[in-house]
Amino acid sequence: MFVEDIRGKECISVDLSKGSYSFDINGSYCKVLYEEGWNLIVDLTSGVVTRSFLVLLPWENYKAIYVVRGSKINLVEVSGREVYIVQREGCRVYEDSILTYILTGKGELRSKRARVSGTIVYIAWIPGVPAKYIYFITNDYIKLKPMSQYVA
């Protein structure tokens, strides 16, 4: 995950006119730990993005989801003893789409549905018991392609 206005060693520049991004040590978006990114990018009360961000999708040839500051995000919280993620970042979901299966403390299997239509742009994980995830779903994003092949 790469976040706007954060300094770091691994950074990205975005060229919206070409619909692409490239690795650039002077770029405006720098890498942060994925698990901690949600603290930097959204106001959970209003569901509005506070800093633009990119999430790379290695399973889609390193295309990136780019969400701009001010975008409205629908938040869907999921928690349970065990959570099995069905839909991931980059997936288009609809109101009846199953996001996860949840094993409850009583041993019951439940499902959590999206209840909104859009694309999953980020999945926050909040450690603890029970496990908690927050899906960030929006229609307000741009898919970018890499200018060169990503090297980990």
Short mmCIF file of N, CA and C in Angstrom, two decimals:
data_model
loop_
_atom_site.label_atom_id
_atom_site.label_comp_id
_atom_site.label_asym_id
_atom_site.label_seq_id
_atom_site.Cartn_x
_atom_site.Cartn_y
_atom_site.Cartn_z
N MET A 1 0.84 -1.17 0.00
CA MET A 1 0.00 0.00 0.00
C MET A 1 0.89 1.24 0.00
N PHE A 2 0.51 2.21 -0.81
CA PHE A 2 1.26 3.46 -0.93
C PHE A 2 0.32 4.61 -0.61
N VAL A 3 0.76 5.51 0.28
CA VAL A 3 -0.09 6.57 0.80
C VAL A 3 0.54 7.93 0.51
N GLU A 4 -0.31 8.89 0.18
CA GLU A 4 0.09 10.26 -0.11
C GLU A 4 0.64 10.95 1.15
N ASP A 5 1.62 11.82 0.93
CA ASP A 5 2.19 12.66 2.00
C ASP A 5 2.83 11.87 3.14
N ILE A 6 3.38 10.72 2.83
CA ILE A 6 4.13 9.92 3.79
C ILE A 6 5.54 9.79 3.22
N ARG A 7 6.54 9.96 4.02
CA ARG A 7 7.92 9.80 3.56
C ARG A 7 8.36 8.36 3.78
N GLY A 8 9.12 7.85 2.84
CA GLY A 8 9.61 6.50 2.94
C GLY A 8 10.68 6.23 1.91
N LYS A 9 11.18 5.00 1.91
CA LYS A 9 12.25 4.61 0.99
C LYS A 9 11.71 4.14 -0.35
N GLU A 10 10.52 3.53 -0.33
CA GLU A 10 9.92 3.02 -1.55
C GLU A 10 8.73 3.90 -1.91
N CYS A 11 8.83 4.63 -3.01
CA CYS A 11 7.76 5.58 -3.37
C CYS A 11 7.32 5.37 -4.82
N ILE A 12 6.17 5.95 -5.12
CA ILE A 12 5.54 5.82 -6.43
C ILE A 12 5.10 7.20 -6.92
N SER A 13 5.20 7.41 -8.22
CA SER A 13 4.61 8.58 -8.88
C SER A 13 3.44 8.11 -9.71
N VAL A 14 2.42 8.93 -9.79
CA VAL A 14 1.21 8.60 -10.55
C VAL A 14 1.09 9.55 -11.72
N ASP A 15 0.79 8.99 -12.90
CA ASP A 15 0.54 9.79 -14.09
C ASP A 15 -0.88 9.48 -14.57
N LEU A 16 -1.84 10.30 -14.13
CA LEU A 16 -3.24 10.04 -14.47
C LEU A 16 -3.52 10.19 -15.96
N SER A 17 -2.75 11.03 -16.65
CA SER A 17 -2.97 11.21 -18.09
C SER A 17 -2.66 9.92 -18.86
N LYS A 18 -1.74 9.12 -18.34
CA LYS A 18 -1.40 7.83 -18.98
C LYS A 18 -2.05 6.66 -18.27
N GLY A 19 -2.70 6.92 -17.12
CA GLY A 19 -3.34 5.84 -16.37
C GLY A 19 -2.32 4.86 -15.82
N SER A 20 -1.19 5.39 -15.34
CA SER A 20 -0.12 4.50 -14.90
C SER A 20 0.58 5.04 -13.66
N TYR A 21 1.40 4.19 -13.08
CA TYR A 21 2.25 4.58 -11.96
C TYR A 21 3.64 4.02 -12.21
N SER A 22 4.63 4.62 -11.56
CA SER A 22 6.00 4.12 -11.67
C SER A 22 6.72 4.33 -10.35
N PHE A 23 7.68 3.47 -10.09
CA PHE A 23 8.47 3.59 -8.87
C PHE A 23 9.44 4.75 -9.03
N ASP A 24 9.49 5.61 -8.00
CA ASP A 24 10.25 6.85 -8.08
C ASP A 24 10.60 7.27 -6.65
N ILE A 25 11.88 7.37 -6.32
CA ILE A 25 12.27 7.69 -4.94
C ILE A 25 11.77 9.07 -4.51
N ASN A 26 11.42 9.92 -5.47
CA ASN A 26 10.87 11.24 -5.14
C ASN A 26 9.36 11.30 -5.32
N GLY A 27 8.72 10.12 -5.44
CA GLY A 27 7.28 10.08 -5.67
C GLY A 27 6.47 10.59 -4.50
N SER A 28 5.22 10.93 -4.75
CA SER A 28 4.33 11.51 -3.74
C SER A 28 3.64 10.47 -2.87
N TYR A 29 3.73 9.20 -3.26
CA TYR A 29 3.06 8.13 -2.53
C TYR A 29 4.11 7.13 -2.07
N CYS A 30 4.22 6.95 -0.76
CA CYS A 30 5.26 6.06 -0.24
C CYS A 30 4.64 4.87 0.48
N LYS A 31 5.40 3.80 0.49
CA LYS A 31 4.95 2.51 1.02
C LYS A 31 4.79 2.56 2.53
N VAL A 32 3.67 2.00 3.00
CA VAL A 32 3.42 1.83 4.42
C VAL A 32 3.01 0.37 4.64
N LEU A 33 3.11 -0.10 5.86
CA LEU A 33 2.66 -1.45 6.17
C LEU A 33 1.17 -1.55 5.88
N TYR A 34 0.80 -2.54 5.11
CA TYR A 34 -0.58 -2.68 4.68
C TYR A 34 -1.54 -2.71 5.87
N GLU A 35 -1.18 -3.46 6.90
CA GLU A 35 -2.04 -3.64 8.06
C GLU A 35 -2.27 -2.35 8.83
N GLU A 36 -1.37 -1.38 8.71
CA GLU A 36 -1.51 -0.13 9.44
C GLU A 36 -2.05 1.01 8.57
N GLY A 37 -2.20 0.76 7.29
CA GLY A 37 -2.60 1.82 6.36
C GLY A 37 -3.95 2.45 6.64
N TRP A 38 -4.90 1.67 7.13
CA TRP A 38 -6.24 2.21 7.33
C TRP A 38 -6.25 3.38 8.30
N ASN A 39 -5.33 3.40 9.25
CA ASN A 39 -5.24 4.52 10.20
C ASN A 39 -4.88 5.83 9.51
N LEU A 40 -4.25 5.75 8.35
CA LEU A 40 -3.74 6.92 7.65
C LEU A 40 -4.65 7.44 6.55
N ILE A 41 -5.61 6.63 6.09
CA ILE A 41 -6.30 6.97 4.84
C ILE A 41 -7.77 7.33 4.94
N VAL A 42 -8.41 7.07 6.06
CA VAL A 42 -9.86 7.28 6.09
C VAL A 42 -10.33 7.79 7.44
N ASP A 43 -11.39 8.60 7.39
CA ASP A 43 -12.11 9.00 8.58
C ASP A 43 -13.24 7.98 8.74
N LEU A 44 -13.12 7.10 9.73
CA LEU A 44 -14.08 6.01 9.89
C LEU A 44 -15.49 6.52 10.21
N THR A 45 -15.61 7.67 10.81
CA THR A 45 -16.92 8.22 11.17
C THR A 45 -17.69 8.65 9.92
N SER A 46 -17.02 9.37 9.03
CA SER A 46 -17.70 9.90 7.84
C SER A 46 -17.55 9.00 6.62
N GLY A 47 -16.58 8.08 6.64
CA GLY A 47 -16.35 7.22 5.48
C GLY A 47 -15.75 7.97 4.31
N VAL A 48 -14.93 9.00 4.61
CA VAL A 48 -14.30 9.79 3.56
C VAL A 48 -12.79 9.58 3.61
N VAL A 49 -12.19 9.42 2.43
CA VAL A 49 -10.74 9.22 2.33
C VAL A 49 -10.03 10.53 2.67
N THR A 50 -9.08 10.46 3.61
CA THR A 50 -8.36 11.66 4.06
C THR A 50 -7.02 11.83 3.35
N ARG A 51 -6.48 10.76 2.78
CA ARG A 51 -5.24 10.82 1.98
C ARG A 51 -5.40 9.87 0.80
N SER A 52 -4.99 10.33 -0.37
CA SER A 52 -5.03 9.46 -1.55
C SER A 52 -4.12 8.27 -1.31
N PHE A 53 -4.47 7.12 -1.90
CA PHE A 53 -3.66 5.91 -1.71
C PHE A 53 -3.77 4.97 -2.90
N LEU A 54 -2.79 4.09 -3.00
CA LEU A 54 -2.76 3.04 -4.02
C LEU A 54 -2.59 1.70 -3.33
N VAL A 55 -3.29 0.70 -3.85
CA VAL A 55 -3.11 -0.67 -3.40
C VAL A 55 -2.72 -1.47 -4.64
N LEU A 56 -1.55 -2.12 -4.59
CA LEU A 56 -1.10 -2.94 -5.71
C LEU A 56 -1.79 -4.29 -5.67
N LEU A 57 -2.10 -4.81 -6.86
CA LEU A 57 -2.77 -6.10 -6.99
C LEU A 57 -1.85 -7.08 -7.72
N PRO A 58 -1.02 -7.82 -6.99
CA PRO A 58 -0.08 -8.74 -7.65
C PRO A 58 -0.78 -9.79 -8.51
N TRP A 59 -1.99 -10.20 -8.14
CA TRP A 59 -2.74 -11.21 -8.88
C TRP A 59 -3.35 -10.65 -10.16
N GLU A 60 -3.19 -9.33 -10.40
CA GLU A 60 -3.63 -8.70 -11.65
C GLU A 60 -2.45 -8.01 -12.34
N ASN A 61 -1.31 -8.69 -12.39
CA ASN A 61 -0.09 -8.17 -13.02
C ASN A 61 0.33 -6.81 -12.46
N TYR A 62 0.17 -6.64 -11.17
CA TYR A 62 0.57 -5.44 -10.44
C TYR A 62 -0.14 -4.17 -10.89
N LYS A 63 -1.38 -4.33 -11.39
CA LYS A 63 -2.19 -3.13 -11.57
C LYS A 63 -2.44 -2.57 -10.17
N ALA A 64 -2.85 -1.32 -10.09
CA ALA A 64 -3.08 -0.68 -8.80
C ALA A 64 -4.47 -0.06 -8.77
N ILE A 65 -5.06 -0.08 -7.59
CA ILE A 65 -6.29 0.65 -7.34
C ILE A 65 -5.88 1.98 -6.72
N TYR A 66 -6.31 3.08 -7.33
CA TYR A 66 -5.96 4.41 -6.86
C TYR A 66 -7.23 5.10 -6.39
N VAL A 67 -7.23 5.52 -5.13
CA VAL A 67 -8.39 6.22 -4.55
C VAL A 67 -7.93 7.60 -4.11
N VAL A 68 -8.63 8.61 -4.55
CA VAL A 68 -8.23 9.99 -4.32
C VAL A 68 -8.85 10.54 -3.02
N ARG A 69 -8.12 11.43 -2.39
CA ARG A 69 -8.58 12.12 -1.18
C ARG A 69 -9.96 12.73 -1.43
N GLY A 70 -10.85 12.59 -0.45
CA GLY A 70 -12.21 13.12 -0.56
C GLY A 70 -13.22 12.12 -1.09
N SER A 71 -12.76 10.97 -1.57
CA SER A 71 -13.68 9.95 -2.07
C SER A 71 -14.51 9.38 -0.94
N LYS A 72 -15.75 9.04 -1.24
CA LYS A 72 -16.65 8.42 -0.27
C LYS A 72 -16.43 6.90 -0.32
N ILE A 73 -16.28 6.32 0.87
CA ILE A 73 -16.05 4.89 1.00
C ILE A 73 -17.18 4.29 1.83
N ASN A 74 -17.71 3.15 1.39
CA ASN A 74 -18.64 2.39 2.20
C ASN A 74 -17.83 1.41 3.03
N LEU A 75 -18.08 1.39 4.33
CA LEU A 75 -17.34 0.53 5.24
C LEU A 75 -18.24 -0.62 5.68
N VAL A 76 -17.71 -1.84 5.56
CA VAL A 76 -18.45 -3.02 5.99
C VAL A 76 -17.57 -3.77 6.98
N GLU A 77 -18.04 -3.83 8.22
CA GLU A 77 -17.27 -4.48 9.28
C GLU A 77 -17.66 -5.95 9.40
N VAL A 78 -16.65 -6.77 9.61
CA VAL A 78 -16.85 -8.21 9.76
C VAL A 78 -16.04 -8.66 10.97
N SER A 79 -16.67 -9.44 11.85
CA SER A 79 -15.91 -10.00 12.97
C SER A 79 -16.49 -11.34 13.36
N GLY A 80 -15.66 -12.16 13.95
CA GLY A 80 -16.07 -13.49 14.39
C GLY A 80 -14.87 -14.25 14.89
N ARG A 81 -15.12 -15.42 15.45
CA ARG A 81 -14.02 -16.23 15.98
C ARG A 81 -13.02 -16.57 14.88
N GLU A 82 -13.56 -16.97 13.74
CA GLU A 82 -12.73 -17.21 12.56
C GLU A 82 -13.43 -16.57 11.37
N VAL A 83 -12.65 -15.85 10.55
CA VAL A 83 -13.20 -15.17 9.39
C VAL A 83 -12.49 -15.70 8.15
N TYR A 84 -13.28 -16.16 7.18
CA TYR A 84 -12.74 -16.69 5.93
C TYR A 84 -13.11 -15.73 4.80
N ILE A 85 -12.10 -15.04 4.29
CA ILE A 85 -12.31 -14.03 3.27
C ILE A 85 -12.59 -14.69 1.91
N VAL A 86 -13.68 -14.27 1.28
CA VAL A 86 -14.08 -14.80 -0.02
C VAL A 86 -13.74 -13.81 -1.13
N GLN A 87 -14.00 -12.52 -0.89
CA GLN A 87 -13.72 -11.47 -1.87
C GLN A 87 -12.52 -10.66 -1.40
N ARG A 88 -11.67 -10.28 -2.33
CA ARG A 88 -10.48 -9.51 -1.96
C ARG A 88 -10.40 -8.21 -2.75
N GLU A 89 -9.33 -7.45 -2.53
CA GLU A 89 -9.15 -6.16 -3.20
C GLU A 89 -9.21 -6.34 -4.71
N GLY A 90 -9.90 -5.40 -5.35
CA GLY A 90 -10.04 -5.45 -6.80
C GLY A 90 -11.31 -6.15 -7.25
N CYS A 91 -11.98 -6.87 -6.37
CA CYS A 91 -13.21 -7.58 -6.72
C CYS A 91 -14.40 -6.63 -6.76
N ARG A 92 -15.20 -6.77 -7.78
CA ARG A 92 -16.45 -6.01 -7.89
C ARG A 92 -17.50 -6.79 -7.10
N VAL A 93 -18.22 -6.11 -6.20
CA VAL A 93 -19.25 -6.77 -5.40
C VAL A 93 -20.58 -6.04 -5.56
N TYR A 94 -21.64 -6.74 -5.23
CA TYR A 94 -22.99 -6.20 -5.31
C TYR A 94 -23.67 -6.39 -3.96
N GLU A 95 -24.87 -5.85 -3.81
CA GLU A 95 -25.55 -5.86 -2.52
C GLU A 95 -25.66 -7.26 -1.92
N ASP A 96 -25.84 -8.27 -2.74
CA ASP A 96 -26.01 -9.62 -2.20
C ASP A 96 -24.73 -10.47 -2.26
N SER A 97 -23.61 -9.88 -2.64
CA SER A 97 -22.34 -10.62 -2.72
C SER A 97 -21.85 -11.01 -1.33
N ILE A 98 -21.41 -12.24 -1.19
CA ILE A 98 -20.83 -12.70 0.07
C ILE A 98 -19.38 -12.24 0.13
N LEU A 99 -19.04 -11.52 1.20
CA LEU A 99 -17.67 -11.06 1.41
C LEU A 99 -16.86 -12.10 2.18
N THR A 100 -17.46 -12.65 3.23
CA THR A 100 -16.75 -13.60 4.09
C THR A 100 -17.72 -14.64 4.63
N TYR A 101 -17.12 -15.73 5.09
CA TYR A 101 -17.83 -16.69 5.93
C TYR A 101 -17.25 -16.54 7.32
N ILE A 102 -18.10 -16.62 8.33
CA ILE A 102 -17.69 -16.38 9.70
C ILE A 102 -18.08 -17.58 10.55
N LEU A 103 -17.12 -18.08 11.33
CA LEU A 103 -17.40 -19.11 12.32
C LEU A 103 -17.58 -18.38 13.64
N THR A 104 -18.77 -18.51 14.23
CA THR A 104 -19.08 -17.79 15.47
C THR A 104 -18.52 -18.56 16.68
N GLY A 105 -18.57 -17.92 17.83
CA GLY A 105 -18.13 -18.54 19.07
C GLY A 105 -18.95 -19.77 19.42
N LYS A 106 -20.19 -19.85 18.92
CA LYS A 106 -21.07 -21.00 19.16
C LYS A 106 -20.86 -22.11 18.13
N GLY A 107 -19.91 -21.88 17.21
CA GLY A 107 -19.63 -22.89 16.18
C GLY A 107 -20.56 -22.83 14.99
N GLU A 108 -21.32 -21.75 14.86
CA GLU A 108 -22.22 -21.59 13.72
C GLU A 108 -21.49 -20.93 12.57
N LEU A 109 -21.84 -21.33 11.35
CA LEU A 109 -21.24 -20.72 10.16
C LEU A 109 -22.21 -19.70 9.60
N ARG A 110 -21.75 -18.46 9.46
CA ARG A 110 -22.57 -17.37 8.93
C ARG A 110 -21.85 -16.76 7.75
N SER A 111 -22.57 -15.93 7.01
CA SER A 111 -21.93 -15.19 5.92
C SER A 111 -22.20 -13.71 6.14
N LYS A 112 -21.30 -12.91 5.62
CA LYS A 112 -21.47 -11.45 5.66
C LYS A 112 -21.55 -10.97 4.21
N ARG A 113 -22.61 -10.25 3.90
CA ARG A 113 -22.83 -9.75 2.54
C ARG A 113 -22.43 -8.29 2.43
N ALA A 114 -22.14 -7.86 1.22
CA ALA A 114 -21.64 -6.50 0.98
C ALA A 114 -22.67 -5.44 1.34
N ARG A 115 -23.94 -5.62 1.00
CA ARG A 115 -25.02 -4.66 1.22
C ARG A 115 -24.87 -3.36 0.42
N VAL A 116 -23.79 -3.25 -0.35
CA VAL A 116 -23.59 -2.11 -1.26
C VAL A 116 -22.94 -2.65 -2.53
N SER A 117 -23.03 -1.88 -3.59
CA SER A 117 -22.34 -2.25 -4.84
C SER A 117 -21.10 -1.39 -4.98
N GLY A 118 -20.03 -1.99 -5.49
CA GLY A 118 -18.79 -1.25 -5.71
C GLY A 118 -17.62 -2.21 -5.82
N THR A 119 -16.43 -1.65 -5.73
CA THR A 119 -15.20 -2.45 -5.81
C THR A 119 -14.50 -2.37 -4.46
N ILE A 120 -13.98 -3.51 -4.02
CA ILE A 120 -13.22 -3.55 -2.77
C ILE A 120 -11.86 -2.94 -3.06
N VAL A 121 -11.54 -1.85 -2.35
CA VAL A 121 -10.28 -1.16 -2.60
C VAL A 121 -9.26 -1.41 -1.47
N TYR A 122 -9.74 -1.91 -0.34
CA TYR A 122 -8.84 -2.16 0.79
C TYR A 122 -9.59 -3.00 1.81
N ILE A 123 -8.86 -3.86 2.50
CA ILE A 123 -9.43 -4.63 3.61
C ILE A 123 -8.55 -4.40 4.82
N ALA A 124 -9.10 -3.70 5.81
CA ALA A 124 -8.35 -3.43 7.05
C ALA A 124 -8.49 -4.62 7.98
N TRP A 125 -7.41 -4.95 8.67
CA TRP A 125 -7.42 -6.00 9.68
C TRP A 125 -7.09 -5.38 11.02
N ILE A 126 -7.95 -5.60 11.98
CA ILE A 126 -7.73 -5.07 13.32
C ILE A 126 -7.50 -6.28 14.23
N PRO A 127 -6.25 -6.46 14.70
CA PRO A 127 -5.94 -7.65 15.49
C PRO A 127 -6.71 -7.69 16.80
N GLY A 128 -6.96 -8.88 17.25
CA GLY A 128 -7.65 -9.07 18.52
C GLY A 128 -8.55 -10.29 18.46
N VAL A 129 -9.28 -10.49 19.53
CA VAL A 129 -10.23 -11.59 19.61
C VAL A 129 -11.58 -10.97 19.91
N PRO A 130 -12.58 -11.12 19.10
CA PRO A 130 -12.55 -11.87 17.84
C PRO A 130 -11.84 -11.11 16.72
N ALA A 131 -11.50 -11.84 15.67
CA ALA A 131 -10.87 -11.21 14.51
C ALA A 131 -11.83 -10.19 13.91
N LYS A 132 -11.28 -9.03 13.47
CA LYS A 132 -12.12 -7.98 12.89
C LYS A 132 -11.49 -7.47 11.60
N TYR A 133 -12.33 -7.33 10.59
CA TYR A 133 -11.92 -6.79 9.30
C TYR A 133 -12.90 -5.69 8.92
N ILE A 134 -12.40 -4.70 8.19
CA ILE A 134 -13.27 -3.65 7.64
C ILE A 134 -13.00 -3.57 6.14
N TYR A 135 -14.04 -3.86 5.37
CA TYR A 135 -13.95 -3.76 3.92
C TYR A 135 -14.21 -2.32 3.51
N PHE A 136 -13.37 -1.79 2.63
CA PHE A 136 -13.55 -0.46 2.05
C PHE A 136 -14.06 -0.67 0.63
N ILE A 137 -15.29 -0.25 0.37
CA ILE A 137 -15.93 -0.48 -0.93
C ILE A 137 -16.34 0.86 -1.52
N THR A 138 -16.00 1.07 -2.79
CA THR A 138 -16.35 2.33 -3.45
C THR A 138 -16.45 2.12 -4.96
N ASN A 139 -17.08 3.08 -5.61
CA ASN A 139 -17.08 3.15 -7.08
C ASN A 139 -16.16 4.28 -7.54
N ASP A 140 -15.60 4.99 -6.61
CA ASP A 140 -14.79 6.18 -6.89
C ASP A 140 -13.30 5.83 -6.83
N TYR A 141 -12.80 5.19 -7.87
CA TYR A 141 -11.40 4.78 -7.92
C TYR A 141 -10.95 4.74 -9.37
N ILE A 142 -9.65 4.65 -9.55
CA ILE A 142 -9.07 4.52 -10.88
C ILE A 142 -8.13 3.33 -10.85
N LYS A 143 -8.18 2.50 -11.87
CA LYS A 143 -7.24 1.39 -11.95
C LYS A 143 -6.06 1.84 -12.80
N LEU A 144 -4.86 1.70 -12.26
CA LEU A 144 -3.64 2.11 -12.94
C LEU A 144 -2.80 0.90 -13.32
N LYS A 145 -2.06 1.05 -14.39
CA LYS A 145 -1.14 -0.02 -14.79
C LYS A 145 0.29 0.41 -14.46
N PRO A 146 1.15 -0.56 -14.22
CA PRO A 146 2.55 -0.20 -13.92
C PRO A 146 3.28 0.22 -15.20
N MET A 147 4.18 1.21 -15.07
CA MET A 147 5.02 1.60 -16.20
C MET A 147 6.09 0.56 -16.47
N SER A 148 6.56 -0.09 -15.41
CA SER A 148 7.54 -1.16 -15.57
C SER A 148 7.16 -2.28 -14.62
N GLN A 149 7.71 -3.45 -14.83
CA GLN A 149 7.39 -4.60 -14.02
C GLN A 149 7.83 -4.38 -12.57
N TYR A 150 6.99 -4.72 -11.63
CA TYR A 150 7.29 -4.59 -10.20
C TYR A 150 8.31 -5.64 -9.79
N VAL A 151 9.30 -5.22 -9.04
CA VAL A 151 10.29 -6.15 -8.50
C VAL A 151 10.25 -6.03 -6.99
N ALA A 152 9.93 -7.12 -6.33
CA ALA A 152 9.83 -7.10 -4.86
C ALA A 152 11.18 -7.03 -4.21
#
